[in-house]
Coordinates of C-alpha atoms and ligand atoms in Angstrom, one line a residue:
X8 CA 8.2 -5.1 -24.1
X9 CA 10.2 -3.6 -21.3
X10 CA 12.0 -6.3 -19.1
X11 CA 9.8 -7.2 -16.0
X12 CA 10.0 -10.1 -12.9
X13 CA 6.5 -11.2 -12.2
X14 CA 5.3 -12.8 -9.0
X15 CA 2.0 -12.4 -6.8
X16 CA 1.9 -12.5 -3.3
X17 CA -1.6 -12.0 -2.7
X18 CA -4.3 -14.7 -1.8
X19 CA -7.6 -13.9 -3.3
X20 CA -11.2 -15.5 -1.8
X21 CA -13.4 -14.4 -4.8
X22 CA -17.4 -14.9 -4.3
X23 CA -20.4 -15.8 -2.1
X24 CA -19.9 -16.4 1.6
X25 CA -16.1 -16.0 0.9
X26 CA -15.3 -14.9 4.2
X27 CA -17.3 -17.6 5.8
X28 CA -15.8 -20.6 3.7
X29 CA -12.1 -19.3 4.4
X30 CA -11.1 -17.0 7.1
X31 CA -11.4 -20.0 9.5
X32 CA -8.3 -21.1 7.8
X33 CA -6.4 -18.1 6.9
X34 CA -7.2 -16.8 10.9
X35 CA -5.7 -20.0 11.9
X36 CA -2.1 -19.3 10.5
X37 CA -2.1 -15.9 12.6
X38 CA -1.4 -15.2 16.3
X39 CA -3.7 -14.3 18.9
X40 CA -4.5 -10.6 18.9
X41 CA -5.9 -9.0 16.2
X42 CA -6.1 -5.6 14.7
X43 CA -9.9 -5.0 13.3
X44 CA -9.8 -2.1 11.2
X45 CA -12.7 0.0 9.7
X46 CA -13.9 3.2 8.6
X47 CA -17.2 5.2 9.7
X48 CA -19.5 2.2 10.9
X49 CA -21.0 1.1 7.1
X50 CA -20.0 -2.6 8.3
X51 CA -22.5 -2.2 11.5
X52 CA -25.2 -1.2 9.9
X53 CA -25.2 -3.8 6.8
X54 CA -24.5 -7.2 9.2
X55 CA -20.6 -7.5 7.8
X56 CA -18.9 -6.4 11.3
X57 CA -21.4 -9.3 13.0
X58 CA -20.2 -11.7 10.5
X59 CA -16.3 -11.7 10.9
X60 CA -16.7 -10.5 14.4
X61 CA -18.4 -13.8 14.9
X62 CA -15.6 -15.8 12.9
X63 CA -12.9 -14.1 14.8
X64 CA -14.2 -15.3 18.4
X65 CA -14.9 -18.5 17.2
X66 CA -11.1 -18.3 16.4
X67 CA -10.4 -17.5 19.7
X68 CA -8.7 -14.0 19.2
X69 CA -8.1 -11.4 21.4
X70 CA -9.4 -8.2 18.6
X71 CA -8.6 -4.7 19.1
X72 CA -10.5 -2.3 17.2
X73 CA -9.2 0.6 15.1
X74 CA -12.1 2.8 13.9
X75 CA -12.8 6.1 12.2
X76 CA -10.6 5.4 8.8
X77 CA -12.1 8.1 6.8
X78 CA -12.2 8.9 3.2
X79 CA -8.3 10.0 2.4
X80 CA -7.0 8.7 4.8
X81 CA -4.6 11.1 6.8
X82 CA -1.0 10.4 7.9
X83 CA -2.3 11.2 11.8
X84 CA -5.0 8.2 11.4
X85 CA -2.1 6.1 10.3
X86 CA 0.2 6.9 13.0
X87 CA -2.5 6.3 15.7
X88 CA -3.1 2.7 14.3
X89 CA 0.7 2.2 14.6
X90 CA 0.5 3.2 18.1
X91 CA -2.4 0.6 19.0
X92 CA -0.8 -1.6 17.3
X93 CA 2.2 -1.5 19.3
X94 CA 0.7 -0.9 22.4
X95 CA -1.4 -4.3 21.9
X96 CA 1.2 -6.3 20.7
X97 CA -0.8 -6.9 17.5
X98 CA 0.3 -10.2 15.9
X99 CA -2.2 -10.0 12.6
X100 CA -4.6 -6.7 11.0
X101 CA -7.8 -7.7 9.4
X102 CA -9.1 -4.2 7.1
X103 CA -12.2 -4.3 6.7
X104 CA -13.5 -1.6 3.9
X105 CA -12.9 0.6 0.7
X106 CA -9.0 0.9 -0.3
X107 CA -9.4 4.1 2.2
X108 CA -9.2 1.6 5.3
X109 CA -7.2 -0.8 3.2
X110 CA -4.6 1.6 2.4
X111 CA -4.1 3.1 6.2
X112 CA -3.5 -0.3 7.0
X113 CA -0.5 -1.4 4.4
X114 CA 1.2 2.2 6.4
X115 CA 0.1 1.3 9.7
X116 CA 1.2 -2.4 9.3
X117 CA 4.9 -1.1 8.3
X118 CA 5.0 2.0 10.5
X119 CA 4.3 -0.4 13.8
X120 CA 7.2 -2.0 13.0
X121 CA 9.6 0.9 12.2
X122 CA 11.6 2.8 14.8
X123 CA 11.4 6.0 12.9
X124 CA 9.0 8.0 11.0
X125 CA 7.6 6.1 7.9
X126 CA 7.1 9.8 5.9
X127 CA 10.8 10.7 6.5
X128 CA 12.1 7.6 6.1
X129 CA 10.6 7.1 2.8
X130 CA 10.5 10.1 1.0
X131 CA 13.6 11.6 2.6
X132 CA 16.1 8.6 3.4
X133 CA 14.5 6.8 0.4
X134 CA 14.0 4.0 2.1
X135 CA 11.8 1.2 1.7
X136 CA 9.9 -0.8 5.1
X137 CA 11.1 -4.4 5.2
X138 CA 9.3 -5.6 8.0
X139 CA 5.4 -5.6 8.5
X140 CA 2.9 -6.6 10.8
X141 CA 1.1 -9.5 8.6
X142 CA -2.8 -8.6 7.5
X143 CA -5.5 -9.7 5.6
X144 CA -8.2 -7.3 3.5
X145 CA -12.0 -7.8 3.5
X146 CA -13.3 -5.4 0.5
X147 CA -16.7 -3.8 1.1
X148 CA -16.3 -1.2 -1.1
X149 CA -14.6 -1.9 -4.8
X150 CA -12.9 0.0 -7.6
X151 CA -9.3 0.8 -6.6
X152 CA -8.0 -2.2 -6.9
X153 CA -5.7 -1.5 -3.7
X154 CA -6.6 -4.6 -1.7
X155 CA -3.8 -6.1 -4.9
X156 CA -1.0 -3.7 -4.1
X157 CA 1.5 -2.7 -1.7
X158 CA 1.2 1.0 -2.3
X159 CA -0.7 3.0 0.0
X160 CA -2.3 6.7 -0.7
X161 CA -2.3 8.8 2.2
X162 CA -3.0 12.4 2.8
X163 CA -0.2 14.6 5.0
X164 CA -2.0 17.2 6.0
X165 CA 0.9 18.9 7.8
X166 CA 2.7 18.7 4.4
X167 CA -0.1 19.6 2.0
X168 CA 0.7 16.4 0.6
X169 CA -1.6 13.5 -0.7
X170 CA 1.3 11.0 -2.2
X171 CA 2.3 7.6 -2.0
X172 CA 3.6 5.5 0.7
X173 CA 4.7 2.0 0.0
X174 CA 3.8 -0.8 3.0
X175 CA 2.7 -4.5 2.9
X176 CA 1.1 -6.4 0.8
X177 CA -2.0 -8.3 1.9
X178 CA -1.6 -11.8 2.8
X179 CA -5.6 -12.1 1.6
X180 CA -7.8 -10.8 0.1
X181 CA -11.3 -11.3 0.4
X182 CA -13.9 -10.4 -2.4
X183 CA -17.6 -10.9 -1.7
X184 CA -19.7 -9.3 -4.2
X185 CA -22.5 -9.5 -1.4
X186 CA -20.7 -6.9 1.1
X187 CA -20.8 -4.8 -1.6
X188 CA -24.7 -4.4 -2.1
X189 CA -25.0 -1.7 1.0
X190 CA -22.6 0.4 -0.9
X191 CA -24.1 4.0 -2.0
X192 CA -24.4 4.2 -6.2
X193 CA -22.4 7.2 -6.3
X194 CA -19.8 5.2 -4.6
X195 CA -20.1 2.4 -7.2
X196 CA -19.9 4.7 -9.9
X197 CA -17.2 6.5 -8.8
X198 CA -15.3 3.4 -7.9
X199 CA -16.0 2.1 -10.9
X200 CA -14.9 4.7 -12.5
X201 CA -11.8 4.7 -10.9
X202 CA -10.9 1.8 -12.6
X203 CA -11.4 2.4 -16.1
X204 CA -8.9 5.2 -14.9
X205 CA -6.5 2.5 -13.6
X206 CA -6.8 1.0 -16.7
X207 CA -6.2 3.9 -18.8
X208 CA -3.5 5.0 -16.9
X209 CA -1.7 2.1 -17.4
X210 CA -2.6 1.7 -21.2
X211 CA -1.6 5.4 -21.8
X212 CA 2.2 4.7 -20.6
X213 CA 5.1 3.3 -22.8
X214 CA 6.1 1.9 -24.9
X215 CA 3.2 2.6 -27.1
X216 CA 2.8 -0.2 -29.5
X217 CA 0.6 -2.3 -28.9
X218 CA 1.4 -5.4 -26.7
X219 CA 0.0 -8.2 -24.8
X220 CA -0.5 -6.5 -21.7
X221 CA -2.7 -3.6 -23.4
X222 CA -4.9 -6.4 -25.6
X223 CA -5.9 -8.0 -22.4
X224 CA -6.3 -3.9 -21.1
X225 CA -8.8 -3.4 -23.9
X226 CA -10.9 -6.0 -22.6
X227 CA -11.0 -4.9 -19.0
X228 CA -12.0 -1.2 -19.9
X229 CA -14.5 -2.8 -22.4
X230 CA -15.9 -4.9 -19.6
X231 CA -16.0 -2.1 -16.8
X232 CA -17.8 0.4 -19.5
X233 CA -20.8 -2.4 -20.2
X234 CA -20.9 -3.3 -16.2
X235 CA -21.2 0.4 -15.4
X236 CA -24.0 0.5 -17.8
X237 CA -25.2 -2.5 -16.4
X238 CA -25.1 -1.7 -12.8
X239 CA -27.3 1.5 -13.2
X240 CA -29.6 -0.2 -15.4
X241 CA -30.3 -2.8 -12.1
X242 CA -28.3 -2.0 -9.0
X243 CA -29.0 -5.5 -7.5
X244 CA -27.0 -7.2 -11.0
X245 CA -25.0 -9.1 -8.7
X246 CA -23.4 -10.9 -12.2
X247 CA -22.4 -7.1 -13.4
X248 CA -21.4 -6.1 -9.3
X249 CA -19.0 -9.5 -9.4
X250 CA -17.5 -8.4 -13.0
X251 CA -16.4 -4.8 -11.6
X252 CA -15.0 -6.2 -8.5
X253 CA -13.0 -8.2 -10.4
X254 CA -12.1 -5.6 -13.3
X255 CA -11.4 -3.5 -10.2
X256 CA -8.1 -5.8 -9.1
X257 CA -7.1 -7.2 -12.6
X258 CA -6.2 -3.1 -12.9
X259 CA -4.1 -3.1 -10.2
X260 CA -2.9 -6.7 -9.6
X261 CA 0.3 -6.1 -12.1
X262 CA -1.0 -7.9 -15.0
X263 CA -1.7 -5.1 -16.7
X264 CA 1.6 -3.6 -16.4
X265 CA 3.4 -6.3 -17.1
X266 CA 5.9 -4.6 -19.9
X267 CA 5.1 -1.4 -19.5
X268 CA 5.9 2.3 -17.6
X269 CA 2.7 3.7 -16.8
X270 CA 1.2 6.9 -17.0
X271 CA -0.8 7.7 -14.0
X272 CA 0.2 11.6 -15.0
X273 CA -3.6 11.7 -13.9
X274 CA -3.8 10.5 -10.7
X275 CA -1.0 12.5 -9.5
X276 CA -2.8 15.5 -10.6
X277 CA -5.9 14.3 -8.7
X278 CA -4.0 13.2 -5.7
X279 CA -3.1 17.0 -5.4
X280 CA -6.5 18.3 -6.1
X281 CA -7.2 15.9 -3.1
X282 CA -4.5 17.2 -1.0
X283 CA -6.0 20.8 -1.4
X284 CA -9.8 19.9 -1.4
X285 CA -10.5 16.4 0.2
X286 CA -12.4 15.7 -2.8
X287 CA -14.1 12.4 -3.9
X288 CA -11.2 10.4 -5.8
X289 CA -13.5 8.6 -9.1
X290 CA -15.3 12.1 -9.3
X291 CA -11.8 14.2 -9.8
X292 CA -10.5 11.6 -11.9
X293 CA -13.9 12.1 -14.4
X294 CA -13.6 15.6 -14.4
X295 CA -10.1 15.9 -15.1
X296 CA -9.8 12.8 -17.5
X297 CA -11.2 14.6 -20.8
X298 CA -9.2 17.9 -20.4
X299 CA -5.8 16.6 -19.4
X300 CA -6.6 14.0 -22.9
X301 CA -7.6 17.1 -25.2
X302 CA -3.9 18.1 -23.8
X303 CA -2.2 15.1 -24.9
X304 CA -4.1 14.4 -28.1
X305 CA -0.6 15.1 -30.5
X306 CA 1.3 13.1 -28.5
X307 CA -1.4 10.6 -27.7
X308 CA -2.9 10.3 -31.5
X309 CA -2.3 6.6 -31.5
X310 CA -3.0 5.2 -28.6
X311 CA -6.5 7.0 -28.3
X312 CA -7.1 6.2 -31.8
X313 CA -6.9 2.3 -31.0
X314 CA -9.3 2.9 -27.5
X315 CA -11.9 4.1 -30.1
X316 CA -11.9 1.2 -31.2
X317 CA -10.8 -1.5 -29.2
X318 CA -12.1 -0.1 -25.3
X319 CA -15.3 2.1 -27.2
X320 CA -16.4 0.1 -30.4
X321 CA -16.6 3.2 -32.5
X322 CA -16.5 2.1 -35.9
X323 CA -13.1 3.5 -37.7
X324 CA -14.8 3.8 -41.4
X325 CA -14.1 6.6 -43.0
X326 CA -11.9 8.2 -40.4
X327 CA -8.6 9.0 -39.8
X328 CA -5.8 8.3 -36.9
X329 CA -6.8 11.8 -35.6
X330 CA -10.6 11.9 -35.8
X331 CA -10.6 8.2 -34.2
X332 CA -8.9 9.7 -31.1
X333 CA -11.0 12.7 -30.5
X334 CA -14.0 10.1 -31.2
X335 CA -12.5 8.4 -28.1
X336 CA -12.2 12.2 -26.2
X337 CA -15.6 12.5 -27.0
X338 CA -16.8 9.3 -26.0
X339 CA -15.2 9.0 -22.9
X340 CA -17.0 12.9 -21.9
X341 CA -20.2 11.5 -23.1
X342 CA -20.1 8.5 -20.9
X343 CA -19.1 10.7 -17.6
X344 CA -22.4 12.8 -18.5
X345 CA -24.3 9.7 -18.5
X346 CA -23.2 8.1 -15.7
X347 CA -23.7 10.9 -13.6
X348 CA -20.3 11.8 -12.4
X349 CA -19.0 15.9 -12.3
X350 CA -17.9 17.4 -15.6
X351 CA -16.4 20.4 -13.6
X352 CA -15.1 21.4 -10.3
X353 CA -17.9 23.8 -9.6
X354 CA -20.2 20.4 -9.7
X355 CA -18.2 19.0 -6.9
X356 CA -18.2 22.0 -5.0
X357 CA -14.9 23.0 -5.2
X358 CA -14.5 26.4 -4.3
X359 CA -13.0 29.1 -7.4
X360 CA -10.9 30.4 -5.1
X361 CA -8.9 26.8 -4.6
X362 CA -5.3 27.7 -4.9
X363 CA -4.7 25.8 -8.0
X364 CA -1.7 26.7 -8.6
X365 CA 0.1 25.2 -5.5
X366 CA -1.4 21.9 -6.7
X367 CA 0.2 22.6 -10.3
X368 CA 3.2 23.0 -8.4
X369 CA 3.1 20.3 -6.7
X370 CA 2.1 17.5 -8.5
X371 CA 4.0 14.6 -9.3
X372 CA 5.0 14.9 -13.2
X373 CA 5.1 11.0 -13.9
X374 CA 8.1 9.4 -16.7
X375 CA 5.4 7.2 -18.6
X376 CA 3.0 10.1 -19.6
X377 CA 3.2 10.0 -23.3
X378 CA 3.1 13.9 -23.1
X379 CA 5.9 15.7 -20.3
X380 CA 3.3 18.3 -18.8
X381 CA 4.7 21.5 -17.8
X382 CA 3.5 23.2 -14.1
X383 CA 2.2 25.5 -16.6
X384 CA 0.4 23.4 -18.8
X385 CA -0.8 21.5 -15.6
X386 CA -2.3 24.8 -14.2
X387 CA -4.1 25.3 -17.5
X388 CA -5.6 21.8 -17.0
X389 CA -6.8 22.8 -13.8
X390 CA -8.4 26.1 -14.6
X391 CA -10.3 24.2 -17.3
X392 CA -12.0 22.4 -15.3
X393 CA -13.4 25.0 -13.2
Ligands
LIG405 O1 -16.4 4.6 6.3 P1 -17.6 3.7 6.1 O2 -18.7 4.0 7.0 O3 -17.3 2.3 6.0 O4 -18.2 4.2 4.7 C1 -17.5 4.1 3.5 C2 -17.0 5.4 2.9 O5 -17.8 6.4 3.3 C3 -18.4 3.6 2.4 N1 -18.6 2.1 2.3 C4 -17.6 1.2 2.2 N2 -18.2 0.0 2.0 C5 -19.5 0.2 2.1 C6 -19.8 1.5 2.3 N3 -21.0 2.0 2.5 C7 -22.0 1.1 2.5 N4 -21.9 -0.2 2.2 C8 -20.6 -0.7 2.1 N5 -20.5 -2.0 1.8 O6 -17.8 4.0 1.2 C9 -17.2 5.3 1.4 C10 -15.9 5.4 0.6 O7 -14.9 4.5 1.1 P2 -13.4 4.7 0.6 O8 -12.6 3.6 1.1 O9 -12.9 6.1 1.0 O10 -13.5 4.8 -1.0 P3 -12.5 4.2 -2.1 O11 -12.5 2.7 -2.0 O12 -12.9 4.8 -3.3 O13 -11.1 4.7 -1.6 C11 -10.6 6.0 -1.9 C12 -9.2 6.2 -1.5 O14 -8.3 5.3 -2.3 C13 -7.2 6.1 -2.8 C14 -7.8 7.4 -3.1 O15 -6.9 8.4 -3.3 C15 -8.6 7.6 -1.8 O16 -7.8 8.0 -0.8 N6 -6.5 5.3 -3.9 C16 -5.7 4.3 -3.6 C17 -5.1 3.5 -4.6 C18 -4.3 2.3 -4.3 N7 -3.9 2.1 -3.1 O17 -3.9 1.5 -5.2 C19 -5.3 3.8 -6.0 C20 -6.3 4.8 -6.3 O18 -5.9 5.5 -7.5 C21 -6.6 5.8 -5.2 O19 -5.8 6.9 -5.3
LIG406 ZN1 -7.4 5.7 -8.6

């Protein structure tokens, strides 16, 4: 194992009427005027902005309201949260969505407080916010796990950039498996999906023996794959809902990486695509997965091999190391087929003419990968998937 310092900072409310039985409390600890954060209106229409609008008067709070997140969220929406934040003298943020809202507000949260611009000051000073407006999440829609981190993905659409940013953890973190019900399948699936990813990601790094971090990995992809299966079978399984909630933050609450350098080679990939296209996050991770892992196989042999196994069930008899891991190739392809996400760009609209290879270019080329892509390699990923 490599060496690693483990704490958690994050509060988690898990289950029925979660936000009822304990935002009383947590609202209590924070001062009087409150950032309310959302996206596109999803929590008017299914009864959840009522809810906690209702617990935050009874509170007595003076709320502001910062609206519009949208999917990606861009570095303008962030900087126009940090200005109403500062211009309300917000004492607490309460985000109230999928990781896109939750993400804008771990920047928003660190960028109120900073005297300079958050962008530059990380990516060129390479420094790292130390001081943060405190917030809490409420997670309507599930899968990246985000509401457990500190690091925020946000697109720069000045830059041609979708990278990134590191800002506050959440103080809480509230899980209702019941705010969840409105969401769109798609969105499940893709969410879902995103997880798995997570957890491959994170599996796929180094070192690659085998430890305890990746046993209790094989579990969680195990569970997400069933709960996928199970969700589409009966979308109101709120028993397979709670499960990939759940799978969603044990993939990004640390656990998993505890001893480990991830891969994520992936995601940075995606992230890119994203950048260039705006695309649907889960949806370029499933059509990217299974080419950029016919890429790696060599390197890769053993660690797929095991997922075969361990993650897929496919019975090792009578096959070796390298027929186990393209078992796992295949089976993972199979699965996005039957789940109903894209198995090419032109399926998610993507336009042939996309410049692909500025997003080659431009991608983050990640140390835990087991295989170090070349820009080249990368652009023949990409063309693949066309
Ligand atoms: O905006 P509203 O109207 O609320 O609608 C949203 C949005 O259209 C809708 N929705 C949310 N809860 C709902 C609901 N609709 C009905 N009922 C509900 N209960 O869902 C749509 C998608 O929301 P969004 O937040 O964009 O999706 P997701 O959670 O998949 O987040 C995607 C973003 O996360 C980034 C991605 O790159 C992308 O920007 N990621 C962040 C990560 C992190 N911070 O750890 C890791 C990931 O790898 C990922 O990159
Ligand atoms: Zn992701």
């Amino acid at each position: 194992m490599e060496s690693f310092t483990y704490s958690y900072p994050v509060m988690v409310y898990f289950g029925e009427k979660a936000a009822v039985k304990n935002l009383p409390a947590e609202l209590a600890k924070t001062g009087e005027n409150v950032l309310l954060a959302y996206g596109g209106g999803s929590i008017k229409k299914n009864g959840v902005y009522d809810e906690l609008m209702g617990i935050l008067k009874a509170a007595g709070k003076k709320v502001t309201e910062f609206t519009g997140i949208m999917s990606n969220p861009t570095y303008e929406k962030v900087q126009e949260g940090a200005r109403l934040a500062k211009e309300n003298g917000i004492d607490f943020i309460l985000a109230v969505g999928g990781c896109s809202v939750i993400d804008c507000c771990k920047v928003v949260s660190a960028q109120a407080k900073l005297d300079k611009d958050i962008w530059d000051f990380e990516y060129t000073e390479h420094g790292a916010p130390a001081e943060f407006i405190p917030m809490g999440a409420v997670v309507t829609a599930f899968g990246t796990g985000a509401e457990m981190n500190n690091g925020a993905v946000i697109t720069n659409e000045e830059k041609k950039s979708k990278s990134p940013l590191w800002g506050a953890f959440y103080d809480f973190a509230i899980l209702d498996p019941a705010y969840t019900m409105t969401m769109p399948m798609q969105q499940v699936i893709s969410g879902a999906f995103d997880s798995l990813s997570h957890s491959m990601e994170t599996y796929m790094g180094s070192p690659r023996e085998v430890n305890l971090s990746d046993e209790i990995n094989e579990a969680t992809q195990r569970n997400i794959i069933r709960n996928i299966r199970n969700t589409l079978k009966n979308p109101e399984d709120i028993q397979a809902r709670s499960e990939l909630i759940w799978a969603a933050a044990m993939a990004e609450n640390g656990i998993l990486k505890i001893g480990k350098v991830t891969d994520f080679q992936c995601h940075m990939l995606e992230h890119q695509l994203g950048a260039y296209t705006d695309c649907n996050h889960g949806q370029g991770l499933a059509v990217l997965h299974p080419v950029l892992y016919r890429h790696m196989l060599p390197e890769a042999v053993h660690q797929f091999a095991r997922l075969a196994v361990e993650a897929w069930e496919i019975s090792s008899d009578g096959k070796n190391e390298e027929e186990l891991a393209k078992a796992f190739i295949d089976a993972l392809s199979a699965f996005i087929r039957e789940i109903g996400l894209p198995t090419s760009f032109a399926q998610m609209n993507i336009p042939e003419d996309t410049d692909f290879k500025a997003i080659a270019d431009t991608t983050i080329l990640t140390g835990g990968c087991a295989k170090k892509f070349s820009r080249e390699e990368l652009l023949e990923v990409l063309l693949e998937c066309r």
